[in-house]
Structure formats: C-alpha cells, structure tokens
Coordinates of N, CA, C and O in Angstrom, one line a residue:
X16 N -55.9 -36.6 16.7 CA -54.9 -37.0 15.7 C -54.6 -35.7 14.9 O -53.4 -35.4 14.5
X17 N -55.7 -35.1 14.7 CA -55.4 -33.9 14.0 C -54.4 -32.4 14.7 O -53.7 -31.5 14.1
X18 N -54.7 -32.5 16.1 CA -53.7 -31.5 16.8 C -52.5 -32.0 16.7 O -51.7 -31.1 16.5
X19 N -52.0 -33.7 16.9 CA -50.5 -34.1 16.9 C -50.1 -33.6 15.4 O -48.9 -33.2 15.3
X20 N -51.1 -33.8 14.1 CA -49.9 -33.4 13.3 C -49.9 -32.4 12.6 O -49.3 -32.5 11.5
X21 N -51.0 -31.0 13.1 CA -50.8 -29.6 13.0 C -49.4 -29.3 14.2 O -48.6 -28.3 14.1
X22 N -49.3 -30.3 15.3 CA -48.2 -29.8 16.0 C -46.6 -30.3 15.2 O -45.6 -29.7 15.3
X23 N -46.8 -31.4 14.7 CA -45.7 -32.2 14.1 C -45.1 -31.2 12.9 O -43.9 -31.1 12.7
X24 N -46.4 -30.2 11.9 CA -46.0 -29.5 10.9 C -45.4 -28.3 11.4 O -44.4 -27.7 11.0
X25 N -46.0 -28.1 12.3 CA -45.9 -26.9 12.9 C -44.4 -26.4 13.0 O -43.8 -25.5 12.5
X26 N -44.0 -27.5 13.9 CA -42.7 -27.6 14.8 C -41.5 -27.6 13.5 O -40.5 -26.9 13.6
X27 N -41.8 -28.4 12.6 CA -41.3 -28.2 11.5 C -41.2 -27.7 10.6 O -40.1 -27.7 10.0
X28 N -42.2 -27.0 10.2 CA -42.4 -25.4 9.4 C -41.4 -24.1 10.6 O -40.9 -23.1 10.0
X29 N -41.2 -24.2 11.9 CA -40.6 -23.6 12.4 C -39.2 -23.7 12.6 O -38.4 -22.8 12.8
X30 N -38.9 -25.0 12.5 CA -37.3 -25.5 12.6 C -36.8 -25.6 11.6 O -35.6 -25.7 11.4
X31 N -37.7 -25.4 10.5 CA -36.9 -25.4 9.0 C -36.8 -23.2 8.6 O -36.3 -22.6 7.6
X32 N -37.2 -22.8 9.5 CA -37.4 -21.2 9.6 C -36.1 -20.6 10.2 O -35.3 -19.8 9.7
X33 N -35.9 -21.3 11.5 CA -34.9 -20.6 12.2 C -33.8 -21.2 11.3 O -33.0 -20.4 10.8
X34 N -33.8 -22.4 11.0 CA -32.0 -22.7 10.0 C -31.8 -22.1 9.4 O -30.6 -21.7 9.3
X35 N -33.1 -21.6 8.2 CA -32.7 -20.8 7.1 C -31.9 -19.5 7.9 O -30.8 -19.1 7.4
X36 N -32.5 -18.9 9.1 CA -32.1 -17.5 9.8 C -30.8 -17.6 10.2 O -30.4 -16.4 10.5
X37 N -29.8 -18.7 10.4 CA -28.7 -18.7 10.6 C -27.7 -18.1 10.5 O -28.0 -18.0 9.3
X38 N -26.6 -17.3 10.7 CA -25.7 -17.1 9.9 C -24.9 -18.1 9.5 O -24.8 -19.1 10.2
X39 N -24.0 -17.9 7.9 CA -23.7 -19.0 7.6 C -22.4 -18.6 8.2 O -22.1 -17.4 8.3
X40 N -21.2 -20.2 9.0 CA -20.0 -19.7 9.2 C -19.2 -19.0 8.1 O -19.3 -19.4 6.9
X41 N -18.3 -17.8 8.4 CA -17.6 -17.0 8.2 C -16.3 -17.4 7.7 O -15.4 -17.6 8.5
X42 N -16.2 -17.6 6.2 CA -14.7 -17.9 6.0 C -13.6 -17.3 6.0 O -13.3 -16.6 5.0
X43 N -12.5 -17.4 7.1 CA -11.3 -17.0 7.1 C -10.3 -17.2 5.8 O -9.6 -18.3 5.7
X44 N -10.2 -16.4 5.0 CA -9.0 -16.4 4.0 C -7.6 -16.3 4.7 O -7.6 -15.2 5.3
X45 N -6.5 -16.8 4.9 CA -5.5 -16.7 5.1 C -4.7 -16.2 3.6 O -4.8 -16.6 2.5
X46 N -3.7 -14.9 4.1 CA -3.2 -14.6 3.0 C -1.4 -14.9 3.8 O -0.8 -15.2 4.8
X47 N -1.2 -14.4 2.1 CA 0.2 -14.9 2.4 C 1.6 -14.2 1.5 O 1.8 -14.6 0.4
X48 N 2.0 -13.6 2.0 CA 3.2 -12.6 0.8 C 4.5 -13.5 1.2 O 4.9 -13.9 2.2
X49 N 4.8 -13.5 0.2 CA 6.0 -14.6 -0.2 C 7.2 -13.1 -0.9 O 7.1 -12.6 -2.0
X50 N 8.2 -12.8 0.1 CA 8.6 -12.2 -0.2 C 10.7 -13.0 -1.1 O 11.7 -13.3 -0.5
X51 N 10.5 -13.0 -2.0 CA 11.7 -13.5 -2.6 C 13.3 -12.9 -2.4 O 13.3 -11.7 -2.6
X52 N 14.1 -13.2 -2.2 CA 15.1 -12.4 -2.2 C 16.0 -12.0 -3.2 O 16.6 -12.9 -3.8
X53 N 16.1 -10.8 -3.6 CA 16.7 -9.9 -4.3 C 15.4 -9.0 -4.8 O 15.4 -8.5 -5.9
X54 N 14.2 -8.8 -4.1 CA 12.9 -8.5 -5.0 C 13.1 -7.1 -3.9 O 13.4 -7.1 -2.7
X55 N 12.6 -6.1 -4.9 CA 12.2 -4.7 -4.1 C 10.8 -4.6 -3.9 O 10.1 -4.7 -4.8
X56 N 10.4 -4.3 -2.8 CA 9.5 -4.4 -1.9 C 9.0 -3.0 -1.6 O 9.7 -2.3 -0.9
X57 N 7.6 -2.4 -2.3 CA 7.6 -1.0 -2.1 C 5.7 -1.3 -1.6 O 4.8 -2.1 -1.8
X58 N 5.9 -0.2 -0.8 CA 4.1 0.1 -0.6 C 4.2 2.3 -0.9 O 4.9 3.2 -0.6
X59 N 3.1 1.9 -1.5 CA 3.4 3.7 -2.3 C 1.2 3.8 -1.7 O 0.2 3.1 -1.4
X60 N 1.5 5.0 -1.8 CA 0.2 5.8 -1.3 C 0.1 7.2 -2.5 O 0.9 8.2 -2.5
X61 N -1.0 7.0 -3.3 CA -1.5 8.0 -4.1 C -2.8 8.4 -4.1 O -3.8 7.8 -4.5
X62 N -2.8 9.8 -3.5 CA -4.2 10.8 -3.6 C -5.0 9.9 -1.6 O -6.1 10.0 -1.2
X63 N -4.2 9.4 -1.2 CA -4.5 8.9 0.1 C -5.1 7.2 -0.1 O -5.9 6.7 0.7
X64 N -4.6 6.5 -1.2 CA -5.1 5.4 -1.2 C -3.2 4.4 -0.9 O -2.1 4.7 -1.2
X65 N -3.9 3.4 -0.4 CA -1.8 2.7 -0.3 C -2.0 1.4 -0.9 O -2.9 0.5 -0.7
X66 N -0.9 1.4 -1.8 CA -0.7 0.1 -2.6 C 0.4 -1.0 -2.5 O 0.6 -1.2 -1.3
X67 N 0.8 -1.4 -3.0 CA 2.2 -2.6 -2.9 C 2.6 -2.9 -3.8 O 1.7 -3.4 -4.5
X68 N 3.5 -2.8 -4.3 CA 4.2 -3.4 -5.5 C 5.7 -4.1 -5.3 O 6.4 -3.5 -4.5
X69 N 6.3 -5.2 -6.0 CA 7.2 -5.8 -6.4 C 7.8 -5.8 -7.1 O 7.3 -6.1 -8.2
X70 N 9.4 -5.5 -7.3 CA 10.0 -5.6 -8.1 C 11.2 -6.2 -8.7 O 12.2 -5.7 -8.4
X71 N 11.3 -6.9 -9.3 CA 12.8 -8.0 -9.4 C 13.7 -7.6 -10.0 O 14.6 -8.5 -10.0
X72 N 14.0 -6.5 -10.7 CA 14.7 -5.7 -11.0 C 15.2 -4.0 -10.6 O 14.4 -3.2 -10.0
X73 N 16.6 -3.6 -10.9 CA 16.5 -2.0 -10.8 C 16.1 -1.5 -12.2 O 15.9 -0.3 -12.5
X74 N 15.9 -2.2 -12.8 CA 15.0 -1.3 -14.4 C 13.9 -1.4 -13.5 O 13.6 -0.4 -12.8
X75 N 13.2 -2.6 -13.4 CA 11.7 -2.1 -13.1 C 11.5 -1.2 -11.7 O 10.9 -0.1 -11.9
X76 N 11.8 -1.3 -10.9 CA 12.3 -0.2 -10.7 C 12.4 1.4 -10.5 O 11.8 2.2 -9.8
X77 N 13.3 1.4 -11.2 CA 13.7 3.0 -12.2 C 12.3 3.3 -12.9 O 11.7 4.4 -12.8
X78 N 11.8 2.2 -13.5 CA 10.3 2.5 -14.4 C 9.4 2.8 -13.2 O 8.6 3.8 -13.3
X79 N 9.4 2.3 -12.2 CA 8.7 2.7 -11.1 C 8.2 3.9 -10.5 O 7.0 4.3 -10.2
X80 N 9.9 4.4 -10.4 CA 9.5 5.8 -10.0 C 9.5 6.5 -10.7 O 9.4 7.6 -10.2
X81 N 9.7 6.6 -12.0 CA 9.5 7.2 -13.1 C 8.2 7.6 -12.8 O 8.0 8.7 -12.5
X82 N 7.2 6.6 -13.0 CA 5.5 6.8 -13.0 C 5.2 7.4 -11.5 O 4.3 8.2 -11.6
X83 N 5.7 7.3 -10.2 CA 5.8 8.3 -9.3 C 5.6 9.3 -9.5 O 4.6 9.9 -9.3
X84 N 6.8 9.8 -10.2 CA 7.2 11.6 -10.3 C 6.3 11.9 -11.8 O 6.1 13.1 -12.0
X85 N 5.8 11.1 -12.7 CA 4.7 11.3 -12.7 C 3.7 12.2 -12.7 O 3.3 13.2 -13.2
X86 N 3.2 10.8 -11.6 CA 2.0 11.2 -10.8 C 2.0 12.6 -10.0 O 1.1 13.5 -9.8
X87 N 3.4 12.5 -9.6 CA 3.3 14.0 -9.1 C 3.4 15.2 -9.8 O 3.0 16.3 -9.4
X88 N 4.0 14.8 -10.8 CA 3.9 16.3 -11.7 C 2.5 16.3 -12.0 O 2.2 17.4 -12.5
X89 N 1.4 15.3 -11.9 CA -0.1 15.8 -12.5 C -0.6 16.0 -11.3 O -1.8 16.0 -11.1
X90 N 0.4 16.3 -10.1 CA -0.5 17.2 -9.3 C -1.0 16.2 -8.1 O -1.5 16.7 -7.1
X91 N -0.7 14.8 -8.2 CA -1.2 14.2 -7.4 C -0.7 14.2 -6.4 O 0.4 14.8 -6.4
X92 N -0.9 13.4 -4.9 CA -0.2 13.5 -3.6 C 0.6 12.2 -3.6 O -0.1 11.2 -3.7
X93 N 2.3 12.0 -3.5 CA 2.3 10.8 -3.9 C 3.4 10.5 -2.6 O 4.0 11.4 -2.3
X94 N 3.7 9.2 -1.9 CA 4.6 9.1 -1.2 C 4.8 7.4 -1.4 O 4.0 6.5 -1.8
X95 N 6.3 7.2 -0.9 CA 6.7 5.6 -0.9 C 7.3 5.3 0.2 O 7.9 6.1 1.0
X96 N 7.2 4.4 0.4 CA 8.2 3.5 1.4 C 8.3 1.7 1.1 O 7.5 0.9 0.6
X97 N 9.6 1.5 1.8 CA 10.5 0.1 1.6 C 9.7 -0.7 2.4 O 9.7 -0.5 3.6
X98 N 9.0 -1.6 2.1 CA 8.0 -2.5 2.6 C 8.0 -3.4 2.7 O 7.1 -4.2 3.0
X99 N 9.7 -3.7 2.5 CA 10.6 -5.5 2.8 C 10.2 -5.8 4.5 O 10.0 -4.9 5.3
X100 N 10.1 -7.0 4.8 CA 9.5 -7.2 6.5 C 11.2 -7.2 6.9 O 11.5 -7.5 8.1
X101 N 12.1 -7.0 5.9 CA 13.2 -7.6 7.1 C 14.0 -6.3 7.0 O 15.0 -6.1 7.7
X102 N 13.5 -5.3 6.2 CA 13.9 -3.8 6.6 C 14.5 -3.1 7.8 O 13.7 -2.9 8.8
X103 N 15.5 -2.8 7.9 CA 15.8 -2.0 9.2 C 15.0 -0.4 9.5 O 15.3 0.8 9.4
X104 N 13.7 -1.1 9.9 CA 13.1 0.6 10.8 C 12.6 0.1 12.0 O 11.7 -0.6 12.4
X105 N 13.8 1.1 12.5 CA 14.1 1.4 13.7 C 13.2 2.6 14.5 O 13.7 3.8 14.2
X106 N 12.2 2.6 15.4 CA 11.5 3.7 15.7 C 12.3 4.4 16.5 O 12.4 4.0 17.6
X107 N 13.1 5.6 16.2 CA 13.6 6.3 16.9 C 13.0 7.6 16.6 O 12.0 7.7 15.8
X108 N 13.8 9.0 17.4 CA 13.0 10.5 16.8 C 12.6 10.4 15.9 O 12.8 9.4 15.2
X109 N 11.7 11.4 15.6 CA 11.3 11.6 14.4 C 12.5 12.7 13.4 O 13.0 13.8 13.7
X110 N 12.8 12.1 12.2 CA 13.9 12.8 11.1 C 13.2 13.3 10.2 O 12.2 12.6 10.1
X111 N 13.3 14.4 9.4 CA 12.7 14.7 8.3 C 13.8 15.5 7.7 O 14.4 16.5 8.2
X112 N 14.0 14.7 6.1 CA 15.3 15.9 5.6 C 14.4 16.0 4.0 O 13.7 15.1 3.6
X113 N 14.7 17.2 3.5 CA 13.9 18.0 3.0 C 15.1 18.0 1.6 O 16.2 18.1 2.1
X114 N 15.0 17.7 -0.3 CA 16.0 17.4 -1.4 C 15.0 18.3 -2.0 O 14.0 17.8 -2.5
X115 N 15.2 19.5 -2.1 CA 14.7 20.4 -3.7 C 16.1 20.0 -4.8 O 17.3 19.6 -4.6
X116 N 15.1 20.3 -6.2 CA 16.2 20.4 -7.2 C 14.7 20.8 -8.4 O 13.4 20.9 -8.3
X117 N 16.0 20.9 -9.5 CA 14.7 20.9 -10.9 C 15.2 19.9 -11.9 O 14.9 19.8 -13.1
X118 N 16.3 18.8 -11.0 CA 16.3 18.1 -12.1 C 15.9 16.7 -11.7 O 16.3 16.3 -10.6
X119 N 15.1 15.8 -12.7 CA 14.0 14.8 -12.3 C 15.3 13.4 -11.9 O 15.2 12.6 -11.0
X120 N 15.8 13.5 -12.5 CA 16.9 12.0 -12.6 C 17.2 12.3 -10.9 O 16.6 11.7 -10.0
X121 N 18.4 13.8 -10.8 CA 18.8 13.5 -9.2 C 17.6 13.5 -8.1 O 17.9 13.2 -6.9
X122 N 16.5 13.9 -8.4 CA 15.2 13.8 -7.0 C 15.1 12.4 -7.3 O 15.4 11.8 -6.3
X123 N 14.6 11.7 -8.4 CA 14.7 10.0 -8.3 C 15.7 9.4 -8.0 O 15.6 8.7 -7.1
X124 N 17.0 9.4 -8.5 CA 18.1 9.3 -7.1 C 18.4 9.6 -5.5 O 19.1 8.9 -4.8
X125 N 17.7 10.7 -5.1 CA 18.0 10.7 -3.8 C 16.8 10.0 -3.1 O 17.0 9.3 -2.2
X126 N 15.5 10.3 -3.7 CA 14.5 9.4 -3.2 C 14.3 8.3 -3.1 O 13.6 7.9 -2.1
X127 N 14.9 7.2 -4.3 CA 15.4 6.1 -4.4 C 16.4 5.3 -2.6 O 16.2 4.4 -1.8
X128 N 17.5 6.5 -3.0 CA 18.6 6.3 -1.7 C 17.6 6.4 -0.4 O 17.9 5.7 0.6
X129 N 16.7 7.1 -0.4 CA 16.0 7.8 0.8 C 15.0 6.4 1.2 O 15.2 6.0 2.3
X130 N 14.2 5.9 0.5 CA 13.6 5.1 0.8 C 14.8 3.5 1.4 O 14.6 3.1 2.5
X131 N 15.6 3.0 0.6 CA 16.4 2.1 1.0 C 17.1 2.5 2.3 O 18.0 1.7 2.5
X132 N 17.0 3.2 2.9 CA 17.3 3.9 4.5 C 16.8 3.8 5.5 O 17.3 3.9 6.7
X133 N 14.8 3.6 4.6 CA 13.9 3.6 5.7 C 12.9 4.3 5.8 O 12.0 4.1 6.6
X134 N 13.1 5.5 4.6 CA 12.3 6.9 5.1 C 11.1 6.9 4.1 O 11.1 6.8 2.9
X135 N 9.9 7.0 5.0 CA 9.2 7.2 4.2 C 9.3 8.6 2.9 O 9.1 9.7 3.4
X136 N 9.6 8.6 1.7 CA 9.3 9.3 1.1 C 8.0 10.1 0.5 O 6.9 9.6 0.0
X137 N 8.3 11.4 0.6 CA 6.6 12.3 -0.5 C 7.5 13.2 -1.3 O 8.6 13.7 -1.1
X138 N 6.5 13.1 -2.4 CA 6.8 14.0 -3.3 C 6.2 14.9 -3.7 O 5.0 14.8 -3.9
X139 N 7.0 16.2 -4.1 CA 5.9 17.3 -4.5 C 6.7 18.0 -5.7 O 7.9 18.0 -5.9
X140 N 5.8 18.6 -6.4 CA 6.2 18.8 -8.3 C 5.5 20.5 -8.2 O 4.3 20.7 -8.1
X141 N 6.4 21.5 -8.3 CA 5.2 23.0 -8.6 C 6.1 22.6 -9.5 O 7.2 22.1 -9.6
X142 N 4.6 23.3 -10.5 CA 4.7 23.1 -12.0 C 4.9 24.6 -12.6 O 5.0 24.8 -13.8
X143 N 4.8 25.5 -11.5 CA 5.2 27.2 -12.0 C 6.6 27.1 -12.3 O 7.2 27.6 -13.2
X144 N 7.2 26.2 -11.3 CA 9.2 27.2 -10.7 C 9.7 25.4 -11.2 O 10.8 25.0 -10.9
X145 N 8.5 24.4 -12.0 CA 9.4 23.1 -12.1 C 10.7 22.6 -11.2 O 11.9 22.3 -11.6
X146 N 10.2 22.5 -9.7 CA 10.7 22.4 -8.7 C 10.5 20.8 -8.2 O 9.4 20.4 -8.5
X147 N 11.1 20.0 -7.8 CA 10.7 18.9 -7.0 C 11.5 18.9 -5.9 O 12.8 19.0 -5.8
X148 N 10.5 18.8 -4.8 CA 10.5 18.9 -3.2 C 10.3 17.4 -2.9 O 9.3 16.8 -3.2
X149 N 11.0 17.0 -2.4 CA 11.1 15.7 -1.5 C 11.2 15.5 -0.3 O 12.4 15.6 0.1
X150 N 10.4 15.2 0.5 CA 10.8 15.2 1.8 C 10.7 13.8 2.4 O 9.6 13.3 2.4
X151 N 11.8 13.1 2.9 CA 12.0 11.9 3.6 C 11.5 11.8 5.0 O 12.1 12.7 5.7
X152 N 10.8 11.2 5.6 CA 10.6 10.9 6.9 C 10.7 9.5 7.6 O 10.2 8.4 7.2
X153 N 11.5 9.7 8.8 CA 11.9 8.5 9.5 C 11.6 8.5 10.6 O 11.9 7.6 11.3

C-alpha cells in the first residue's frame, strides 16, 4: 500500500513539475495603422533609429520639418521619407539629385517637394560655410 501511493505522489509531484516547465502560448498582437485620407504620412530616421509620424495638416507639417533641420543643424544624421502605403514608389534605377543652398525656408521647400515624389530625403547642415546639402534618393 505504501509503494502505490509513494508511486501515486510521485507521479504527481512530477506532472505538476513538467506543466509548471511549459512554455506559456505566445501572444500574437495584431497591429493595425489606419491610415486617414488627407493625413501626411512620414517615417524619418535620426542618428540611425526610424520613426513614424502623422500629420493632418501642412502647418504641422512645416512644424515638422522645421524640427528636422533642426536636428540637423545639431549635427545629427537626419533623413525622411513619404510613408503613405498608397504612394507611388516605383523601384526603378537608382536617382540621386543633390539641393545646396544657405537658405533654411528653400531646402525645406525642396525637401518637402522631394519627399512627395518618393525620394528618400537626408539632410546635412555644416555649421562653418551654414550650408544645407540635401540629397534626394529614389
């Protein structure tokens, strides 16, 4: 009597061991971007990290890349692109066109235009010759 229920504990001190060892099922999050229409759709990458942002205005916007150029004037590595899913990018050659100036309004204007095209935009700020270099890639 005494071996059946050293075996009966047994078996059960053991089956209550391996469950705890389980892994627990793995929950799948489904996500979901709800993209609105008339909203600007940007994914920007700073110092090599990439972000997303939304916008339902051209003020916000304009405020947008305002904080871009920025970031690039402190030196940071900054680039954007148009991150709408129903965007026209078209993988064709590779394009790269290259906008110096020193004045901050028209590099945020052509960068602006440059991304609504397709192109990934970067930006670069020397702070000796207050230069901004933009180069578009498609």
């Amino acid at each position: 009597m005494k071996k059946i229920i050293r075996t009966v504990a047994f078996i059960t001190v053991i089956g209550i061991a391996t469950s705890a060892c389980q892994k627990e099922p793995m929950v799948n999050l489904q996500s979901t971007t709800i993209y609105e229409s008339g909203t600007i759709n940007a994914s920007y990458t700073v110092d090599g990290i990439t972000y997303h942002a939304s916008f339902t205005d051209n003020d916000e916007w304009q405020a947008f890349l305002d904080l871009l150029f920025t970031w690039a004037e402190e030196g940071r590595n900054v680039s954007f692109y148009n991150a709408d899913p129903h965007s026209s990018i078209v993988k064709q050659d590779r394009k790269i066109v290259t906008y110096t100036t020193d004045n901050k309004e028209e590099a945020k204007r052509w960068a602006g235009a440059m991304e609504k095209e397709g192109y990934v935009v970067h930006i670069d700020y020397d702070a000796t010759t207050g230069i901004y270099t933009c180069t578009a890639v498609k």
